[in-house]
Coordinates of C-alpha atoms and ligand atoms in Angstrom, one line a residue:
M113 CA 106.0 41.7 123.3
T114 CA 103.4 41.1 120.7
A115 CA 99.8 40.5 121.8
P116 CA 98.4 37.0 120.8
N117 CA 95.8 38.4 118.5
A118 CA 97.6 41.4 117.1
L119 CA 95.9 44.8 117.2
P120 CA 96.1 47.4 114.4
P121 CA 98.8 50.0 115.2
F122 CA 97.9 52.5 117.9
A123 CA 99.7 55.2 119.8
A124 CA 99.1 56.4 123.3
I125 CA 99.1 59.6 125.4
V126 CA 99.7 59.5 129.1
V127 CA 98.5 62.7 130.8
A128 CA 100.8 63.2 133.8
A129 CA 101.0 67.0 133.9
G130 CA 99.1 67.4 137.2
K131 CA 100.9 68.7 140.3
G132 CA 99.5 65.6 142.0
L133 CA 100.2 67.0 145.5
R134 CA 96.9 65.9 146.9
V135 CA 98.6 62.7 148.3
G136 CA 100.9 64.9 150.3
G137 CA 104.7 65.4 149.9
D138 CA 106.6 67.6 147.4
T139 CA 106.9 65.1 144.6
P140 CA 103.9 64.9 142.2
K141 CA 102.3 61.5 142.8
Q142 CA 102.9 60.3 139.2
F143 CA 106.7 60.2 139.9
R144 CA 106.5 58.6 143.3
D145 CA 107.1 54.9 143.9
W146 CA 104.1 52.7 144.0
R147 CA 104.5 48.9 144.3
G148 CA 108.2 49.0 143.5
K149 CA 108.5 51.6 140.7
P150 CA 107.3 55.1 139.8
L151 CA 103.6 55.3 139.4
I152 CA 103.8 56.6 135.9
R153 CA 106.1 53.8 134.8
H154 CA 103.3 51.2 135.4
S155 CA 101.0 52.7 132.8
V156 CA 103.7 53.5 130.2
E157 CA 105.1 50.0 130.4
A158 CA 101.7 48.4 130.1
L159 CA 100.9 50.5 127.0
L160 CA 104.3 49.6 125.4
D161 CA 103.9 45.9 126.3
Q162 CA 100.5 45.9 124.8
G163 CA 101.8 47.2 121.5
A164 CA 101.6 51.0 121.5
I165 CA 103.9 52.3 118.7
E166 CA 104.7 55.4 120.8
V167 CA 103.7 56.8 124.1
V168 CA 103.6 60.6 124.4
I169 CA 103.7 61.8 128.0
A170 CA 102.4 65.2 129.1
I171 CA 104.4 66.3 132.1
P172 CA 104.5 69.5 134.2
A173 CA 107.1 72.1 133.2
G174 CA 110.3 71.5 135.1
A175 CA 109.6 67.8 135.6
E176 CA 111.7 66.6 132.7
E177 CA 114.4 65.2 134.9
A178 CA 112.0 63.4 137.2
A179 CA 110.2 61.9 134.2
E180 CA 113.4 60.8 132.5
A181 CA 114.5 59.1 135.8
A182 CA 111.1 57.4 136.3
L183 CA 111.2 56.1 132.7
A184 CA 114.9 55.2 132.5
G185 CA 115.6 52.4 130.1
L186 CA 112.3 52.5 128.3
E187 CA 112.1 53.3 124.5
L188 CA 109.4 54.6 122.3
Y189 CA 108.2 57.4 124.6
R190 CA 108.4 61.1 124.1
L191 CA 107.8 63.9 126.6
V192 CA 105.8 67.1 126.0
I193 CA 105.1 69.9 128.5
G194 CA 101.5 69.9 129.5
G195 CA 99.1 72.8 130.0
E196 CA 97.2 74.4 132.8
T197 CA 94.4 71.8 132.7
R198 CA 94.2 68.1 131.9
Q199 CA 92.4 69.1 128.7
D200 CA 95.2 71.5 127.6
S201 CA 97.7 68.8 128.3
A202 CA 95.8 66.2 126.2
R203 CA 95.5 68.7 123.3
K204 CA 99.2 69.7 123.4
A205 CA 100.1 66.0 123.2
L206 CA 97.7 65.5 120.3
E207 CA 99.1 68.6 118.5
S208 CA 102.6 67.2 118.9
M209 CA 101.5 64.1 117.0
D210 CA 99.9 65.9 114.1
D211 CA 102.2 64.6 111.3
G212 CA 99.8 62.3 109.5
S213 CA 101.3 59.1 110.9
Y214 CA 98.8 58.4 113.6
T215 CA 95.4 56.8 113.1
R216 CA 94.4 55.5 116.6
V217 CA 95.3 56.9 119.9
L218 CA 94.6 55.9 123.5
I219 CA 94.5 58.7 126.1
H220 CA 95.3 57.5 129.6
D221 CA 95.9 58.8 133.1
A222 CA 99.2 58.2 134.8
A223 CA 97.4 57.5 138.0
R224 CA 95.8 54.2 136.8
P225 CA 98.7 51.8 137.0
D226 CA 97.0 48.5 136.3
L227 CA 95.9 48.3 132.7
P228 CA 94.5 44.8 131.7
Q229 CA 95.3 43.9 128.2
Q230 CA 91.7 42.9 127.5
V231 CA 90.6 46.4 128.0
T232 CA 93.1 47.8 125.5
H233 CA 91.9 45.2 123.0
R234 CA 88.2 46.0 123.5
L235 CA 88.9 49.7 123.0
V236 CA 91.0 49.5 119.9
D237 CA 88.7 46.9 118.3
M238 CA 85.8 49.4 118.7
L239 CA 87.6 52.0 116.6
D240 CA 86.7 50.0 113.4
V241 CA 83.1 51.2 113.9
Y242 CA 83.2 54.2 116.3
E243 CA 85.3 57.4 116.5
G244 CA 85.8 56.8 120.2
A245 CA 85.5 54.1 122.9
I246 CA 85.6 54.3 126.6
P247 CA 85.8 51.7 129.4
V248 CA 83.0 51.9 131.9
L249 CA 81.7 50.2 135.0
P250 CA 78.2 49.9 136.4
V251 CA 77.3 51.9 139.5
V252 CA 76.5 49.3 142.2
D253 CA 75.6 51.6 145.1
S254 CA 72.5 53.6 145.2
L255 CA 73.0 57.3 144.5
A256 CA 71.9 60.4 146.5
V257 CA 71.8 63.9 145.2
V258 CA 73.0 66.3 148.0
S259 CA 72.9 69.9 148.7
N260 CA 74.6 71.5 151.8
G261 CA 75.1 68.0 153.3
V262 CA 71.5 67.1 153.0
M263 CA 70.0 64.6 150.6
T264 CA 67.7 66.3 148.2
G265 CA 67.0 63.6 145.7
K266 CA 68.1 60.3 144.1
A267 CA 69.7 59.5 140.8
E268 CA 68.9 56.5 138.6
R269 CA 72.0 54.4 138.8
E270 CA 70.8 52.1 135.9
A271 CA 71.3 55.1 133.5
L272 CA 74.8 55.9 134.8
R273 CA 78.3 54.4 134.3
R274 CA 81.6 55.1 136.0
V275 CA 84.1 56.2 133.2
Q276 CA 87.7 55.1 133.3
T277 CA 90.7 55.6 131.1
P278 CA 92.4 54.8 128.7
Q279 CA 89.9 56.2 126.2
A280 CA 90.5 55.3 122.6
F281 CA 89.9 57.5 119.6
R282 CA 90.5 57.9 115.9
F283 CA 93.3 60.4 115.9
D284 CA 91.9 62.9 113.4
A285 CA 88.5 62.9 115.2
I286 CA 89.8 63.6 118.7
L287 CA 92.3 66.2 117.5
A288 CA 89.6 68.0 115.5
A289 CA 87.2 67.8 118.5
H290 CA 89.8 69.3 120.9
R291 CA 90.5 72.2 118.4
A292 CA 86.7 72.8 118.1
W293 CA 86.0 72.6 121.8
A294 CA 84.2 75.7 123.1
G295 CA 83.2 74.5 126.5
P296 CA 84.8 75.1 129.9
T297 CA 88.6 75.1 130.0
D298 CA 88.6 71.8 131.7
A299 CA 86.3 69.2 130.2
G300 CA 85.9 66.1 132.4
D301 CA 87.5 63.8 129.9
D302 CA 88.3 63.4 126.2
A303 CA 85.1 61.5 125.5
Q304 CA 83.1 64.5 126.5
V305 CA 85.2 66.6 124.1
L306 CA 84.6 64.2 121.2
M307 CA 80.8 64.0 122.0
A308 CA 80.6 67.8 121.9
S309 CA 81.8 67.5 118.3
S310 CA 79.0 64.9 117.6
G311 CA 81.5 62.1 117.6
S312 CA 80.3 58.6 118.4
V313 CA 81.5 57.1 121.7
A314 CA 81.1 53.4 122.3
L315 CA 81.2 51.8 125.7
V316 CA 83.2 48.8 126.5
D317 CA 83.6 46.9 129.8
G318 CA 86.1 48.5 132.1
D319 CA 87.9 46.8 134.9
E320 CA 88.1 47.4 138.6
R321 CA 91.9 47.0 138.3
L322 CA 92.0 50.4 136.4
K323 CA 91.2 52.1 139.7
K324 CA 92.7 55.6 140.0
I325 CA 95.3 56.2 142.6
T326 CA 94.3 59.3 144.4
F327 CA 94.5 59.4 148.1
A328 CA 97.2 59.2 150.7
E329 CA 96.1 55.7 151.7
D330 CA 97.2 54.5 148.2
F331 CA 100.7 55.5 149.0
A332 CA 100.8 53.9 152.5
P333 CA 103.6 51.3 152.9
T334 CA 101.3 48.4 152.5
M335 CA 100.1 49.8 149.2
T336 CA 103.5 50.6 147.8
A337 CA 105.3 47.4 148.9
P338 CA 105.8 44.6 146.4
L339 CA 102.8 42.2 146.2
F340 CA 105.0 39.1 146.3
R341 CA 108.4 38.3 147.8
V342 CA 110.3 35.1 148.1
G343 CA 112.9 33.8 150.5
Q344 CA 115.1 30.7 150.5
G345 CA 116.8 28.9 153.4
Y346 CA 119.4 26.2 153.7
D347 CA 120.6 24.3 156.8
V348 CA 122.8 21.3 157.7
H349 CA 123.2 19.4 161.0
R350 CA 125.4 16.5 161.9
L351 CA 124.0 13.0 162.6
E352 CA 125.3 11.6 165.9
P353 CA 124.4 8.5 167.9
G354 CA 122.5 9.2 171.1
E355 CA 120.6 12.2 169.7
E356 CA 116.9 12.5 169.1
L357 CA 116.0 12.9 165.4
W358 CA 113.6 15.9 165.0
L359 CA 112.6 16.6 161.4
G360 CA 109.8 19.0 160.3
G361 CA 108.7 19.1 163.9
V362 CA 108.2 15.3 164.1
L363 CA 110.2 12.9 166.3
I364 CA 111.5 10.1 164.1
P365 CA 112.8 6.8 165.4
H366 CA 116.3 6.3 164.0
D367 CA 119.7 5.0 165.2
K368 CA 121.1 8.5 165.1
G369 CA 119.8 12.0 165.6
L370 CA 120.8 15.5 164.6
S371 CA 123.1 17.4 167.0
G372 CA 123.0 21.2 167.5
H373 CA 122.3 23.8 170.0
S374 CA 118.5 23.6 169.7
D375 CA 116.7 20.4 168.7
A376 CA 118.7 20.8 165.4
D377 CA 115.6 20.3 163.2
V378 CA 117.2 21.2 159.9
A379 CA 113.8 21.3 158.1
L380 CA 112.4 23.9 160.4
H381 CA 115.6 25.9 160.4
A382 CA 115.6 26.1 156.6
L383 CA 112.0 27.1 156.6
T384 CA 112.7 29.8 159.3
D385 CA 115.5 31.2 157.3
A386 CA 113.3 31.2 154.1
V387 CA 110.6 33.2 155.9
L388 CA 113.1 35.7 157.4
G389 CA 114.8 36.0 154.0
A390 CA 111.5 36.8 152.3
V391 CA 110.9 39.8 154.4
G392 CA 114.6 40.8 154.8
E393 CA 114.7 40.1 158.6
G394 CA 118.2 38.6 158.8
D395 CA 118.6 34.9 159.6
I396 CA 117.8 32.5 162.4
G397 CA 121.1 33.3 164.1
T398 CA 120.2 37.0 164.3
H399 CA 117.0 36.2 166.2
F400 CA 118.1 33.0 168.2
P401 CA 121.8 33.2 168.7
P402 CA 123.4 29.9 169.5
S403 CA 125.4 31.8 172.2
D404 CA 122.1 32.4 174.1
P405 CA 121.6 29.6 176.7
Q406 CA 117.8 29.9 176.6
W407 CA 117.8 28.2 173.1
R408 CA 119.7 25.1 174.3
G409 CA 117.6 22.1 173.4
A410 CA 114.8 24.4 172.3
R411 CA 112.1 23.0 170.0
S412 CA 112.6 24.7 166.7
G413 CA 108.8 25.2 166.0
Q414 CA 109.0 28.4 168.0
F415 CA 111.7 29.8 165.7
L416 CA 109.5 29.2 162.7
A417 CA 106.3 30.6 164.4
H418 CA 108.3 33.7 165.4
A419 CA 109.6 34.2 161.8
V420 CA 106.0 34.0 160.5
S421 CA 104.9 36.6 163.1
L422 CA 107.7 38.9 161.9
A423 CA 106.5 38.5 158.3
R424 CA 103.0 39.4 159.4
A425 CA 104.3 42.4 161.3
A426 CA 106.0 43.5 158.0
G427 CA 102.6 43.2 156.2
Y428 CA 103.1 39.8 154.6
A429 CA 101.3 36.5 154.8
V430 CA 103.0 33.2 153.8
A431 CA 101.4 31.9 150.6
N432 CA 103.2 28.6 150.3
V433 CA 106.4 26.7 151.2
D434 CA 108.4 24.1 149.4
L435 CA 110.9 22.1 151.4
T436 CA 113.5 19.5 150.3
L437 CA 115.2 17.2 152.8
I438 CA 118.5 15.7 151.6
C439 CA 119.6 12.4 153.3
E440 CA 120.1 8.7 152.7
A441 CA 118.3 7.6 155.8
P442 CA 115.8 7.6 157.4
K443 CA 113.2 7.2 154.7
I444 CA 111.1 10.4 154.8
G445 CA 108.0 9.1 153.0
P446 CA 106.3 7.5 156.0
Y447 CA 106.7 10.7 158.1
R448 CA 105.8 13.2 155.3
P449 CA 102.1 13.5 156.2
A450 CA 102.9 14.2 159.9
M451 CA 105.6 16.7 159.0
R452 CA 103.3 18.4 156.5
A453 CA 100.6 18.7 159.2
E454 CA 103.0 20.1 161.8
V455 CA 104.6 22.6 159.4
A456 CA 101.2 23.8 158.4
R457 CA 100.1 24.1 162.0
L458 CA 103.3 26.1 163.0
M459 CA 102.9 28.5 160.0
G460 CA 99.2 28.9 160.2
L461 CA 98.7 27.5 156.7
D462 CA 96.5 25.0 155.0
E463 CA 98.3 21.7 154.3
T464 CA 97.8 22.2 150.6
A465 CA 100.2 25.2 150.9
V466 CA 103.0 23.0 152.3
S467 CA 105.1 20.8 150.1
I468 CA 107.7 18.4 151.6
K469 CA 110.0 16.5 149.3
A470 CA 113.0 14.3 149.9
T471 CA 116.0 13.2 147.9
T472 CA 119.2 11.3 148.4
T473 CA 122.6 12.3 146.9
E474 CA 123.3 8.8 145.5
K475 CA 125.6 8.1 148.5
L476 CA 127.8 11.0 147.5
G477 CA 129.1 13.6 150.0
F478 CA 128.3 14.0 153.7
T479 CA 124.6 13.3 153.2
G480 CA 125.4 10.3 151.1
R481 CA 127.7 8.9 153.8
G482 CA 125.0 9.5 156.5
E483 CA 127.1 12.0 158.3
G484 CA 124.4 14.7 158.3
I485 CA 121.1 15.9 156.9
A486 CA 120.6 19.0 154.8
A487 CA 117.4 20.9 154.1
Q488 CA 116.5 23.6 151.7
A489 CA 113.3 25.6 151.6
I490 CA 111.7 28.3 149.5
V491 CA 108.8 30.4 150.7
C492 CA 106.5 32.8 148.9
V493 CA 104.9 35.6 150.9
T494 CA 102.1 37.9 149.6
L495 CA 101.2 41.4 150.8
A496 CA 98.4 40.9 153.3
S497 CA 95.3 43.0 152.6
Ligands
MG40 MG1 120.4 24.9 162.1

């Protein structure tokens, strides 16, 4: 995928050599799943999507298999074994690239999965003028200096910035700076290494989405689950004389009604199945079996409300629903506002999140002959915060 305003060629290093066990468990955090795929894969894919010509990944010794599995199917990446410290790992990756073919390099942490493209652009653009560029954010809270748990002073937040990665460098400058580094064995980051060699480091706007994944809470189920899920539902009931016609929770005057074990409201049944489908909770028959006498003649609104509560229990809120009713008669239009209001009420949604549509089948098939009504629904759910 090529960026809309193409960047000059750049390569990237992802430092993933940490043991990363602070989050608990035996697997280093960079290889554990986070929002549907291994944490490291998010940053590597983002860099490749945004145009990196190659991504060199520093991993712990012995983690080759875990890394290959986490990155399966990706091209244009290469693994190197990292060192004792983050700085050693960055330097080893840089040394492995010292063949004269690299001019710009981004050095990134595996633990920052969301990399907005705009940040990459700001960084790479700066290298026309500066030897290095880093994304920073302002400090919004006031700052206390502490000693032994007691406040001993304050720091001027206006003069301070929070530093993120990726950090961008002219390749020759950052490699030379790492080779010349005489400071502690673990510099805070690569910008400090460049600065120690009198390199110029520009600041660009960072992004809160570049937040570092560090703590156990970041790997809680609600954090690792997909942000969005969808479900679809489909239902049919027979039209019979002498039955009430309930559609979308609204009683509609008509010469026939839908027959079934409950009130046979196909619209609410399709919606119920869509919600259950979105969170993998089976179908309406799983929860309200027709063999159970307590559901005889039951109003279907309770099925839908129950499905929504199961979705909530799974950590998801319904974002929007789109329902299509398929019948020749009755005309749905006059009842649409009432149905929309009732579906919104049952699902705890704003009416703008509820779409109700209707179509005929041109007098074809069972719906065309007026023998029954069909409904289909699709639902999007989002991870509740
Ligand atoms: Mg049904």
